[in-house]
Structures are given as C-alpha cells and as structure tokens.
Amino acid sequence: MSRRTERVVIVGGGFGGLRLAQELKDAPVTVTVVDRRNFHTFQPLLYQVATAMLDPGAIARSLRAILRSQANAEVRLGMVTGVDWDAGRVMVAEGEPLPFDVLVLAAGAVTSDYGIAGVAEHAFPLKSPQEALRLRHHVLERFERADADPTLIDTGELTFVVVGGGPTGVELAGALVELIDNVVRKDFPGLNVDRACVLLIEATDHLIDPFHPRSRENARHTLTSRGVEVRLETKVDAVTADAVHLADGQVVPTRCLVWTAGVRANPLADTLGLAQAQGGRIVVEADLSVPGHPQCFVIGDLAASREDDGTLHPQMAPLAQQGADHVAAQLERRRRGQATQPFHYKNKGVMATIGRNAAVAELPNGMRFRGRLAWVMWLA
Ligand SMILES: Cc1cc2nc3c(=O)[nH]c(=O)nc-3n(C[C@H](O)[C@H](O)[C@H](O)COP(=O)(O)OP(=O)(O)OC[C@H]3O[C@@H](n4cnc5c(N)ncnc54)[C@H](O)[C@@H]3O)c2cc1C
C-alpha cells in the first residue's frame, strides 16, 4: 500500500511563505498556501504606491497566477484563526479546517502602535497596497482642500507627519517631498506649495537604526537638504484627527500622520498557545521548528530566530526567504531520516532610498555607499 503524500500547509503567502511553496516544487508533498489575501505584496515598495510613483498592481501579484504551473501547490483564500494541535488542523474563518502533516507559520507582522492614544484611529499605517492607496488619496486630497481654501494651511492641512525614522519612514519622507516638488507644484499652480511641510519624527537620536552612524547622518543630511524637517529624540504622546501631541508638550496641527514606528508579530501568534518573545514573535528552536511541535516551523517576521549572540534577527525580506530555503532543506533531510540543522541568517546588506538619485547602502563586509551610486545599486 502506498503512503499518503505529506501535506504541507503554509500560513501566509508573503516573502517567506511564497518562497517556501516554490522551493517545494519538486518535493513529494502537497502544498497549500493559505492567505487572507489572494495576492503577494512586495512591501518594500509600498511607499512608492503611497506617493503615486507606482500603481498598486506593480507590487501585488496574484498568488494563484504565481503558483498556477506548480502541480503540487494550491492556494486557499482565508483568514487563519488558530491551530488545533491535537487534530493537526489549521482553523480558517471561511470554510473547512485544513489538515496538515507539516505546518509552516509565515503570517508576518502588523503595525504596532505601542498603545499610544489615537494611533489606531487616526494614523495611517503602511502595510498593504490598500493602505498605501488610501494614504495616497488622503495626501492628494489635502492639496485639493488647501487649493479651495488656503486658510486651512494655517491649521495643518499641508503638514505631513511621518512617525518612525527607520528605513520605511526615511523612504516615505523623501518620496513625499519629491511628490510635492515634482507633481503637486505643477498640478496646483495657484497654490503656495512652499507652505507644505514634511516632518519626520523619531524617538531615538538617529535615523535608520540598522545602518552605520555615518550612513545615518548622511540620510539625515540628505533629507534635511531636500526640505524634510527631521526631529530626533522626539516622542509622540497622542494622535488626534487634527494634531499630533508630542511628549515635550508641543502640539503640531496635521491631518495626515503616517505611522511607521514599529511592528509586532501578527496577532495570530497570540492565539496559538506557543511561547512568544519580544514583539510577540514565536519562540523557535535553532532549526526554526516550534518547541514541543516538531511538525511546525515558523519563518520570517513571525519567528523569534536569533543570532548566535542571542540578538533577534532583523525583520526583513531576506530573513523570510532564507528561512523558507532552510525549512525546505530540513523537510528534505527529515524525509531522508537525517537530523535537522540549525538556521544561520546571512546578512546581505541593507539599503534605503531617500528619493530620486539618493540612497544609502551597506554591505556585510563593511563597505558603504551613498548618494547616486547607492541609488543605482538599489535599482539594479
Ligand atoms: C512599508 C514596508 C517597507 C519595507 N521595506 C523593506 C525593505 O526595504 N527591505 C526589506 O528587506 N524588508 C522590508 N520590509 C520588511 C519585509 O516586507 C518583511 O520583513 C517581510 O515581508 C516578511 O516576510 P514574511 O513572509 O514573514 O511576512 P509577509 O511578507 O508580511 O507575509 C505575511 C503574509 O501572511 C498573510 N497573513 C497574515 N495574517 C494571516 C492570517 N491570519 N491568515 C492568513 N494569512 C495571513 C498576509 O496577508 C501576508 O500575505 C518592509 C516592510 C514594510 C511594511
């Protein structure tokens, strides 16, 4: 009697989940990718959708189309709500549970408001094409309103606040000033566009934390020279519909505040009865399997995978993709009766764009690039 084919269920068709499904193309398994959306999002370019440089279709690809030609893979649209560990089934809000032999959790991260009042209600997050498009419309609408009634500028109609000086905040702030200079200025000839301002707020004393201090300073200098007002060591106390309240007591009127200040693990992690680390990330063994559940692996933003010195890996696309490659290899090892191996993340460098013709890039060997050369590297 032939053995039943192993069923691999992957929760999330993002950078990690999709890569794993593709890596299992020739494996003797059936693969089901279950995602709450039926498309894969290239999140690093969301800021370009928000600033009208790209259309949403350019960064969202149908999961079914990507996996169409893969005979052993299928896509299931659905919101995963939990896991029945005893029965070996993934619970999905829509339809029947999904039985699995191997479960891989790759549900990513969500925006974290750190419990700050008003962020959830009034700030704009930037995690999906829909959110990016909503932000784009909101930004352009501010100029329409100010064009119709310039007195609104006095109460913050054209003050755009970006909270969080990480790579996303820096890229977005740089792209916003470009949108204003290159597009809005031409489209609104009757409006005093010089009165628009982009404010980048960061709680620590530097921007783009993963970078070398010299790159951080370069990013700050480039943004400032392009007209972004950068405020370091500035904390947000509360956000309302028409202002941001800072911890030093200052109130900045604005109708557009974008929150890029942090992420936490997808709340699905809180429902699984598994140990969690900082930011809600799921504790994993060295091989990325879950303690006590060797049939389950966690990859990408959701996993609390660590360097040898114990520091958590950075939540970036290459981590998710390398985790996927690793899990595919471990499943193959298990099929051969071999022991699994520990996961080692290879840092391939970091990069952030600061608008057209400017970027900062760093390679793991310590080489740093800035300005146009780094921007060209980003395009390559
Ligand atoms: C604005 C922005 C800019 C970024 N820029 C960069 C960058 O320049 N470089 C870089 O390396 N990284 C960048 N990142 C981080 C990078 O996108 C993430 O590290 C990466 O996407 C993590 O991959 P993942 O597979 O863990 O999760 P994701 O790619 O987020 O995929 C998670 C998937 O799970 C699905 N999902 C979530 N919950 C459920 C559920 N309950 N049921 C079913 N499906 C679910 C989601 O729909 C999604 O498709 C950026 C992120 C953002 C938000």
Tab-separated table of C-alpha atoms and ligand atoms in Angstrom:
chain	number	residue	atom	x	y	z
A	1	MET	CA	0.000	0.000	0.000
A	2	SER	CA	1.461	3.402	-0.946
A	3	ARG	CA	1.914	6.014	1.758
A	4	ARG	CA	-0.250	9.136	1.667
A	5	THR	CA	1.575	12.204	0.314
A	6	GLU	CA	2.769	14.530	3.075
A	7	ARG	CA	0.557	17.624	3.386
A	8	VAL	CA	2.412	20.884	3.957
A	9	VAL	CA	0.212	23.821	4.927
A	10	ILE	CA	1.829	27.267	4.768
A	11	VAL	CA	0.073	30.129	6.553
A	12	GLY	CA	0.889	33.307	4.626
A	13	GLY	CA	1.890	33.872	1.009
A	14	GLY	CA	4.341	36.691	1.725
A	15	PHE	CA	8.102	36.703	1.223
A	16	GLY	CA	8.655	33.587	3.334
A	17	GLY	CA	5.529	31.543	2.596
A	18	LEU	CA	5.574	32.027	-1.160
A	19	ARG	CA	9.287	31.273	-1.394
A	20	LEU	CA	8.802	28.052	0.577
A	21	ALA	CA	5.913	26.920	-1.632
A	22	GLN	CA	8.114	27.446	-4.684
A	23	GLU	CA	11.096	25.708	-3.070
A	24	LEU	CA	8.891	22.630	-2.541
A	25	LYS	CA	8.053	22.450	-6.257
A	26	ASP	CA	9.801	19.125	-6.795
A	27	ALA	CA	9.256	17.677	-3.319
A	28	PRO	CA	6.948	14.649	-2.843
A	29	VAL	CA	4.413	16.734	-0.891
A	30	THR	CA	1.189	18.636	-1.462
A	31	VAL	CA	1.476	22.316	-0.617
A	32	THR	CA	-1.420	24.528	0.438
A	33	VAL	CA	-0.746	28.242	0.830
A	34	VAL	CA	-3.496	29.844	2.879
A	35	ASP	CA	-3.595	33.637	2.919
A	36	ARG	CA	-6.207	36.214	3.927
A	37	ARG	CA	-5.453	37.936	0.600
A	38	ASN	CA	-5.202	36.257	-2.777
A	39	PHE	CA	-2.126	38.241	-3.761
A	40	HIS	CA	1.505	38.562	-2.715
A	41	THR	CA	2.652	42.052	-1.714
A	42	PHE	CA	6.127	43.459	-2.333
A	43	GLN	CA	6.089	45.589	0.819
A	44	PRO	CA	9.410	47.438	0.294
A	45	LEU	CA	7.782	49.494	-2.487
A	46	LEU	CA	4.555	50.385	-0.664
A	47	TYR	CA	5.872	53.889	-0.078
A	48	GLN	CA	6.074	54.378	-3.858
A	49	VAL	CA	2.388	53.468	-4.197
A	50	ALA	CA	1.582	55.907	-1.396
A	51	THR	CA	3.436	58.700	-3.204
A	52	ALA	CA	1.992	57.993	-6.660
A	53	MET	CA	5.276	56.713	-8.110
A	54	LEU	CA	3.829	53.231	-8.691
A	55	ASP	CA	0.390	51.752	-9.193
A	56	PRO	CA	-0.717	49.090	-6.685
A	57	GLY	CA	-0.739	46.418	-9.404
A	58	ALA	CA	3.026	46.813	-9.741
A	59	ILE	CA	3.638	45.479	-6.232
A	60	ALA	CA	0.775	42.987	-5.839
A	61	ARG	CA	0.798	39.685	-7.731
A	62	SER	CA	-1.903	37.029	-7.733
A	63	LEU	CA	-0.827	34.014	-5.663
A	64	ARG	CA	-2.854	31.732	-7.924
A	65	ALA	CA	-1.116	33.086	-11.013
A	66	ILE	CA	2.331	32.665	-9.450
A	67	LEU	CA	1.643	29.066	-8.391
A	68	ARG	CA	-0.570	28.124	-11.361
A	69	SER	CA	2.043	25.981	-13.063
A	70	GLN	CA	3.147	24.231	-9.873
A	71	ALA	CA	1.348	20.865	-9.920
A	72	ASN	CA	1.742	20.111	-6.198
A	73	ALA	CA	0.599	23.535	-4.921
A	74	GLU	CA	-2.785	25.103	-4.283
A	75	VAL	CA	-3.967	28.389	-2.829
A	76	ARG	CA	-6.723	28.798	-0.278
A	77	LEU	CA	-8.109	32.251	0.450
A	78	GLY	CA	-8.948	32.564	4.118
A	79	MET	CA	-8.163	34.158	7.445
A	80	VAL	CA	-6.403	31.660	9.695
A	81	THR	CA	-7.820	31.948	13.204
A	82	GLY	CA	-5.981	29.209	15.077
A	83	VAL	CA	-4.469	25.744	15.081
A	84	ASP	CA	-5.961	22.559	16.538
A	85	TRP	CA	-2.684	20.927	17.535
A	86	ASP	CA	-4.245	17.625	18.639
A	87	ALA	CA	-6.175	17.101	15.412
A	88	GLY	CA	-3.412	18.597	13.230
A	89	ARG	CA	-5.693	21.130	11.572
A	90	VAL	CA	-5.470	24.816	10.745
A	91	MET	CA	-8.668	26.684	11.552
A	92	VAL	CA	-9.801	29.089	8.839
A	93	ALA	CA	-12.550	31.683	9.330
A	94	GLU	CA	-14.056	30.837	5.958
A	95	GLY	CA	-14.800	27.163	5.257
A	96	GLU	CA	-13.378	23.834	6.371
A	97	PRO	CA	-10.256	23.455	8.540
A	98	LEU	CA	-7.084	22.428	6.714
A	99	PRO	CA	-5.443	19.180	7.875
A	100	PHE	CA	-1.642	19.164	7.835
A	101	ASP	CA	1.317	16.875	8.389
A	102	VAL	CA	3.722	19.818	8.369
A	103	LEU	CA	2.658	23.349	9.271
A	104	VAL	CA	4.717	26.427	8.445
A	105	LEU	CA	3.671	29.706	10.013
A	106	ALA	CA	4.666	32.699	7.855
A	107	ALA	CA	1.966	35.233	8.727
A	108	GLY	CA	4.366	38.168	9.107
A	109	ALA	CA	3.977	41.234	11.285
A	110	VAL	CA	1.453	44.016	11.829
A	111	THR	CA	1.840	47.696	12.655
A	112	SER	CA	2.401	48.310	16.358
A	113	ASP	CA	1.047	51.475	17.969
A	114	TYR	CA	2.732	50.706	21.319
A	115	GLY	CA	-0.601	51.575	22.954
A	116	ILE	CA	-0.238	55.281	22.106
A	117	ALA	CA	-3.615	57.013	22.208
A	118	GLY	CA	-5.214	57.766	18.867
A	119	VAL	CA	-2.696	55.995	16.620
A	120	ALA	CA	-5.040	53.137	15.721
A	121	GLU	CA	-7.894	55.555	14.969
A	122	HIS	CA	-6.144	58.460	13.259
A	123	ALA	CA	-2.721	57.434	11.951
A	124	PHE	CA	-2.168	55.941	8.519
A	125	PRO	CA	-0.404	52.558	8.551
A	126	LEU	CA	1.609	51.337	5.550
A	127	LYS	CA	1.436	47.544	5.373
A	128	SER	CA	-0.749	46.770	2.360
A	129	PRO	CA	-1.474	48.148	-1.130
A	130	GLN	CA	-4.928	49.219	0.072
A	131	GLU	CA	-3.407	51.224	2.918
A	132	ALA	CA	-0.853	52.766	0.561
A	133	LEU	CA	-3.582	53.779	-1.887
A	134	ARG	CA	-5.721	55.196	0.911
A	135	LEU	CA	-2.748	57.271	2.056
A	136	ARG	CA	-2.093	58.490	-1.491
A	137	HIS	CA	-5.695	59.676	-1.874
A	138	HIS	CA	-5.598	61.314	1.531
A	139	VAL	CA	-2.373	63.207	0.736
A	140	LEU	CA	-3.639	64.452	-2.626
A	141	GLU	CA	-6.981	65.399	-1.097
A	142	ARG	CA	-5.162	67.682	1.378
A	143	PHE	CA	-3.826	69.714	-1.567
A	144	GLU	CA	-7.280	69.855	-3.159
A	145	ARG	CA	-8.726	71.191	0.100
A	146	ALA	CA	-5.917	73.722	0.554
A	147	ASP	CA	-6.312	74.840	-3.062
A	148	ALA	CA	-10.005	75.506	-2.463
A	149	ASP	CA	-9.416	77.190	0.913
A	150	PRO	CA	-5.783	78.243	1.604
A	151	THR	CA	-6.663	79.319	5.168
A	152	LEU	CA	-6.745	75.605	6.022
A	153	ILE	CA	-2.937	75.558	5.700
A	154	ASP	CA	-2.748	77.519	8.977
A	155	THR	CA	-4.377	74.586	10.767
A	156	GLY	CA	-2.125	71.852	9.385
A	157	GLU	CA	-3.811	70.900	6.101
A	158	LEU	CA	-0.431	70.684	4.342
A	159	THR	CA	1.622	69.376	7.281
A	160	PHE	CA	2.534	65.752	6.626
A	161	VAL	CA	3.936	63.921	9.627
A	162	VAL	CA	5.828	60.636	9.366
A	163	VAL	CA	6.472	58.946	12.708
A	164	GLY	CA	9.359	56.479	12.794
A	165	GLY	CA	12.813	57.147	11.387
A	166	GLY	CA	13.525	53.602	10.217
A	167	PRO	CA	14.136	52.818	6.540
A	168	THR	CA	10.396	52.977	5.730
A	169	GLY	CA	9.917	56.377	7.389
A	170	VAL	CA	13.019	57.793	5.706
A	171	GLU	CA	11.987	56.480	2.292
A	172	LEU	CA	8.445	57.761	2.669
A	173	ALA	CA	9.503	61.227	3.867
A	174	GLY	CA	11.947	61.511	0.947
A	175	ALA	CA	9.298	60.411	-1.539
A	176	LEU	CA	6.703	62.820	-0.112
A	177	VAL	CA	8.914	65.870	-0.701
A	178	GLU	CA	9.514	64.616	-4.233
A	179	LEU	CA	5.792	64.206	-4.820
A	180	ILE	CA	5.260	67.755	-3.620
A	181	ASP	CA	8.125	69.234	-5.664
A	182	ASN	CA	7.716	67.258	-8.880
A	183	VAL	CA	3.976	66.676	-9.152
A	184	VAL	CA	1.929	68.835	-6.806
A	185	ARG	CA	3.796	72.024	-7.706
A	186	LYS	CA	2.847	71.548	-11.383
A	187	ASP	CA	-0.708	70.368	-10.753
A	188	PHE	CA	-1.626	73.186	-8.363
A	189	PRO	CA	-0.242	76.364	-9.981
A	190	GLY	CA	-2.495	78.583	-7.866
A	191	LEU	CA	-1.409	77.083	-4.531
A	192	ASN	CA	1.578	78.260	-2.492
A	193	VAL	CA	3.119	74.774	-2.328
A	194	ASP	CA	6.128	76.130	-0.400
A	195	ARG	CA	3.874	76.161	2.642
A	196	ALA	CA	3.613	72.360	2.601
A	197	CYS	CA	5.913	70.652	5.054
A	198	VAL	CA	7.040	67.099	5.740
A	199	LEU	CA	8.005	66.346	9.319
A	200	LEU	CA	9.862	63.162	10.246
A	201	ILE	CA	9.654	62.290	13.942
A	202	GLU	CA	11.982	59.757	15.556
A	203	ALA	CA	12.172	58.817	19.235
A	204	THR	CA	15.891	57.930	19.309
A	205	ASP	CA	18.835	60.194	18.493
A	206	HIS	CA	19.350	58.786	14.989
A	207	LEU	CA	17.603	57.657	11.810
A	208	ILE	CA	17.782	54.222	10.074
A	209	ASP	CA	18.927	52.221	13.068
A	210	PRO	CA	20.321	49.162	11.208
A	211	PHE	CA	22.907	51.391	9.464
A	212	HIS	CA	26.383	52.652	10.394
A	213	PRO	CA	26.378	56.069	12.174
A	214	ARG	CA	27.888	57.721	9.075
A	215	SER	CA	25.059	56.414	6.856
A	216	ARG	CA	22.512	57.544	9.433
A	217	GLU	CA	23.968	61.037	9.393
A	218	ASN	CA	24.043	61.013	5.606
A	219	ALA	CA	20.349	60.105	5.488
A	220	ARG	CA	19.508	62.899	7.931
A	221	HIS	CA	21.557	65.424	5.987
A	222	THR	CA	20.059	64.403	2.616
A	223	LEU	CA	16.502	64.579	3.930
A	224	THR	CA	17.082	67.948	5.573
A	225	SER	CA	18.663	69.394	2.435
A	226	ARG	CA	15.595	68.271	0.487
A	227	GLY	CA	13.267	70.099	2.820
A	228	VAL	CA	12.199	67.433	5.329
A	229	GLU	CA	12.105	68.680	8.916
A	230	VAL	CA	13.748	65.899	10.933
A	231	ARG	CA	13.053	65.844	14.664
A	232	LEU	CA	15.140	63.344	16.611
A	233	GLU	CA	14.653	62.376	20.280
A	234	THR	CA	11.006	63.320	19.919
A	235	LYS	CA	8.278	61.094	21.287
A	236	VAL	CA	4.611	61.043	20.374
A	237	ASP	CA	2.154	61.175	23.269
A	238	ALA	CA	-1.114	61.052	21.357
A	239	VAL	CA	-2.618	61.479	17.923
A	240	THR	CA	-5.970	63.119	17.214
A	241	ALA	CA	-7.883	63.751	13.991
A	242	ASP	CA	-6.219	67.140	13.558
A	243	ALA	CA	-2.958	67.122	15.546
A	244	VAL	CA	-0.071	65.168	16.962
A	245	HIS	CA	0.739	65.748	20.633
A	246	LEU	CA	4.428	65.416	21.437
A	247	ALA	CA	5.861	64.331	24.776
A	248	ASP	CA	7.541	67.739	25.231
A	249	GLY	CA	4.078	69.334	25.272
A	250	GLN	CA	4.165	70.679	21.732
A	251	VAL	CA	1.063	70.189	19.593
A	252	VAL	CA	1.590	70.047	15.813
A	253	PRO	CA	-1.577	70.522	13.766
A	254	THR	CA	-1.837	67.918	10.982
A	255	ARG	CA	-4.466	65.967	9.133
A	256	CYS	CA	-2.069	63.388	7.823
A	257	LEU	CA	0.125	61.346	10.128
A	258	VAL	CA	1.764	58.149	8.874
A	259	TRP	CA	2.842	55.598	11.464
A	260	THR	CA	5.966	53.646	10.522
A	261	ALA	CA	7.313	53.475	14.066
A	262	GLY	CA	7.232	49.764	14.585
A	263	VAL	CA	5.801	46.340	14.014
A	264	ARG	CA	4.818	43.407	16.166
A	265	ALA	CA	4.150	39.785	15.333
A	266	ASN	CA	0.858	39.019	13.642
A	267	PRO	CA	-1.804	38.629	16.397
A	268	LEU	CA	-2.382	35.077	15.177
A	269	ALA	CA	0.739	34.285	17.243
A	270	ASP	CA	-1.138	35.235	20.433
A	271	THR	CA	-3.812	32.588	19.824
A	272	LEU	CA	-1.643	29.502	19.347
A	273	GLY	CA	-0.611	28.699	22.920
A	274	LEU	CA	3.066	28.948	21.940
A	275	ALA	CA	5.901	30.705	23.764
A	276	GLN	CA	6.487	34.243	22.500
A	277	ALA	CA	9.475	36.561	22.669
A	278	GLN	CA	9.906	40.317	22.235
A	279	GLY	CA	7.292	41.844	19.929
A	280	GLY	CA	5.139	38.721	20.180
A	281	ARG	CA	7.444	36.737	17.858
A	282	ILE	CA	7.109	32.946	18.256
A	283	VAL	CA	9.975	31.213	20.049
A	284	VAL	CA	11.688	28.703	17.764
A	285	GLU	CA	14.380	26.061	18.060
A	286	ALA	CA	17.680	26.561	16.254
A	287	ASP	CA	16.242	24.720	13.207
A	288	LEU	CA	13.152	27.056	13.176
A	289	SER	CA	10.781	24.351	14.446
A	290	VAL	CA	8.484	25.119	17.368
A	291	PRO	CA	9.455	23.693	20.787
A	292	GLY	CA	7.141	20.757	21.516
A	293	HIS	CA	5.697	20.810	17.965
A	294	PRO	CA	8.403	19.403	15.675
A	295	GLN	CA	5.915	19.238	12.780
A	296	CYS	CA	5.574	23.044	12.866
A	297	PHE	CA	8.104	25.640	11.661
A	298	VAL	CA	7.968	29.433	11.869
A	299	ILE	CA	9.736	31.718	9.379
A	300	GLY	CA	10.125	35.418	8.637
A	301	ASP	CA	8.823	38.314	10.712
A	302	LEU	CA	6.796	35.956	12.911
A	303	ALA	CA	9.766	33.894	14.133
A	304	ALA	CA	11.940	34.834	17.103
A	305	SER	CA	15.018	33.435	15.372
A	306	ARG	CA	18.316	34.678	16.734
A	307	GLU	CA	21.980	35.282	16.046
A	308	ASP	CA	24.478	33.147	17.976
A	309	ASP	CA	24.839	36.010	20.493
A	310	GLY	CA	21.093	35.887	21.207
A	311	THR	CA	20.012	39.046	19.358
A	312	LEU	CA	16.828	38.687	17.352
A	313	HIS	CA	17.213	38.655	13.579
A	314	PRO	CA	16.052	41.816	11.761
A	315	GLN	CA	12.515	41.535	10.365
A	316	MET	CA	13.415	41.877	6.702
A	317	ALA	CA	12.513	40.125	3.460
A	318	PRO	CA	15.839	38.233	3.108
A	319	LEU	CA	15.337	36.692	6.568
A	320	ALA	CA	11.940	35.318	5.496
A	321	GLN	CA	13.316	33.993	2.208
A	322	GLN	CA	16.355	32.385	3.813
A	323	GLY	CA	14.092	30.838	6.465
A	324	ALA	CA	11.978	29.366	3.662
A	325	ASP	CA	15.033	27.871	1.952
A	326	HIS	CA	16.151	26.448	5.273
A	327	VAL	CA	12.796	24.819	6.079
A	328	ALA	CA	12.567	23.274	2.595
A	329	ALA	CA	16.020	21.763	3.165
A	330	GLN	CA	15.080	20.469	6.632
A	331	LEU	CA	11.937	18.769	5.317
A	332	GLU	CA	14.113	17.015	2.752
A	333	ARG	CA	16.573	15.967	5.482
A	334	ARG	CA	13.761	14.527	7.562
A	335	ARG	CA	12.447	12.564	4.584
A	336	ARG	CA	15.923	11.050	4.315
A	337	GLY	CA	15.929	10.235	8.028
A	338	GLN	CA	18.630	12.827	8.768
A	339	ALA	CA	18.727	15.194	11.739
A	340	THR	CA	17.753	18.813	11.102
A	341	GLN	CA	20.367	21.576	11.081
A	342	PRO	CA	20.411	24.997	12.745
A	343	PHE	CA	19.394	28.057	10.724
A	344	HIS	CA	22.045	30.705	10.041
A	345	TYR	CA	20.930	34.050	8.656
A	346	LYS	CA	23.284	35.615	6.108
A	347	ASN	CA	23.208	39.393	6.211
A	348	LYS	CA	23.357	40.500	2.583
A	349	GLY	CA	23.395	44.191	3.401
A	350	VAL	CA	20.834	46.928	3.947
A	351	MET	CA	19.610	49.717	1.733
A	352	ALA	CA	17.241	52.671	1.956
A	353	THR	CA	16.308	55.150	-0.764
A	354	ILE	CA	15.920	58.835	0.010
A	355	GLY	CA	14.047	59.846	-3.093
A	356	ARG	CA	15.357	60.023	-6.623
A	357	ASN	CA	19.125	59.880	-7.053
A	358	ALA	CA	19.909	59.317	-3.382
A	359	ALA	CA	20.167	56.259	-1.167
A	360	VAL	CA	22.356	54.703	1.496
A	361	ALA	CA	23.555	51.120	1.162
A	362	GLU	CA	25.801	48.930	3.294
A	363	LEU	CA	27.304	45.552	2.529
A	364	PRO	CA	28.098	42.973	5.243
A	365	ASN	CA	31.841	43.441	4.610
A	366	GLY	CA	31.528	46.987	5.931
A	367	MET	CA	31.508	48.731	2.528
A	368	ARG	CA	29.173	51.714	2.481
A	369	PHE	CA	27.672	53.589	-0.456
A	370	ARG	CA	25.661	56.759	-0.553
A	371	GLY	CA	24.163	59.232	-2.972
A	372	ARG	CA	23.611	58.352	-6.603
A	373	LEU	CA	25.805	55.220	-6.587
A	374	ALA	CA	23.738	53.648	-3.791
A	375	TRP	CA	20.568	54.616	-5.626
A	376	VAL	CA	21.801	52.907	-8.805
A	377	MET	CA	22.614	49.786	-6.711
A	378	TRP	CA	19.046	49.817	-5.397
A	379	LEU	CA	17.683	49.933	-8.949
A	380	ALA	CA	19.921	47.040	-10.085
B	1	LIG	C1	6.432	49.566	4.272
B	1	LIG	C2	7.424	48.455	4.419
B	1	LIG	C3	8.669	48.557	3.824
B	1	LIG	C4	9.607	47.528	3.947
B	1	LIG	N1	10.824	47.663	3.336
B	1	LIG	C5	11.705	46.638	3.384
B	1	LIG	C6	12.947	46.713	2.683
B	1	LIG	O1	13.261	47.718	2.042
B	1	LIG	N2	13.793	45.643	2.739
B	1	LIG	C7	13.466	44.510	3.440
B	1	LIG	O2	14.240	43.547	3.434
B	1	LIG	N3	12.314	44.414	4.133
B	1	LIG	C8	11.424	45.451	4.119
B	1	LIG	N4	10.238	45.359	4.801
B	1	LIG	C9	10.001	44.184	5.650
B	1	LIG	C10	9.568	42.981	4.813
B	1	LIG	O3	8.494	43.335	3.972
B	1	LIG	C11	9.172	41.866	5.775
B	1	LIG	O4	10.263	41.554	6.587
B	1	LIG	C12	8.729	40.628	5.005
B	1	LIG	O5	7.568	40.907	4.261
B	1	LIG	C13	8.474	39.469	5.965
B	1	LIG	O6	8.064	38.356	5.230
B	1	LIG	P1	7.039	37.319	5.885
B	1	LIG	O7	6.877	36.227	4.892
B	1	LIG	O8	7.463	36.989	7.259
B	1	LIG	O9	5.681	38.137	6.029
B	1	LIG	P2	4.844	38.919	4.926
B	1	LIG	O10	5.618	39.136	3.689
B	1	LIG	O11	4.289	40.103	5.626
B	1	LIG	O12	3.678	37.907	4.575
B	1	LIG	C14	2.713	37.542	5.513
B	1	LIG	C15	1.509	37.001	4.761
B	1	LIG	O13	0.631	36.407	5.705
B	1	LIG	C16	-0.693	36.755	5.397
B	1	LIG	N5	-1.457	36.667	6.632
B	1	LIG	C17	-1.304	37.403	7.748
B	1	LIG	N6	-2.150	37.007	8.700
B	1	LIG	C18	-2.866	35.993	8.185
B	1	LIG	C19	-3.909	35.167	8.695
B	1	LIG	N7	-4.368	35.271	9.954
B	1	LIG	N8	-4.449	34.234	7.867
B	1	LIG	C20	-3.991	34.095	6.593
B	1	LIG	N9	-3.000	34.846	6.078
B	1	LIG	C21	-2.437	35.778	6.860
B	1	LIG	C22	-0.585	38.162	4.840
B	1	LIG	O14	-1.697	38.501	4.034
B	1	LIG	C23	0.718	38.084	4.050
B	1	LIG	O15	0.493	37.717	2.708
B	1	LIG	C24	9.282	46.375	4.695
B	1	LIG	C25	8.022	46.267	5.297
B	1	LIG	C26	7.102	47.295	5.158
B	1	LIG	C27	5.748	47.163	5.804
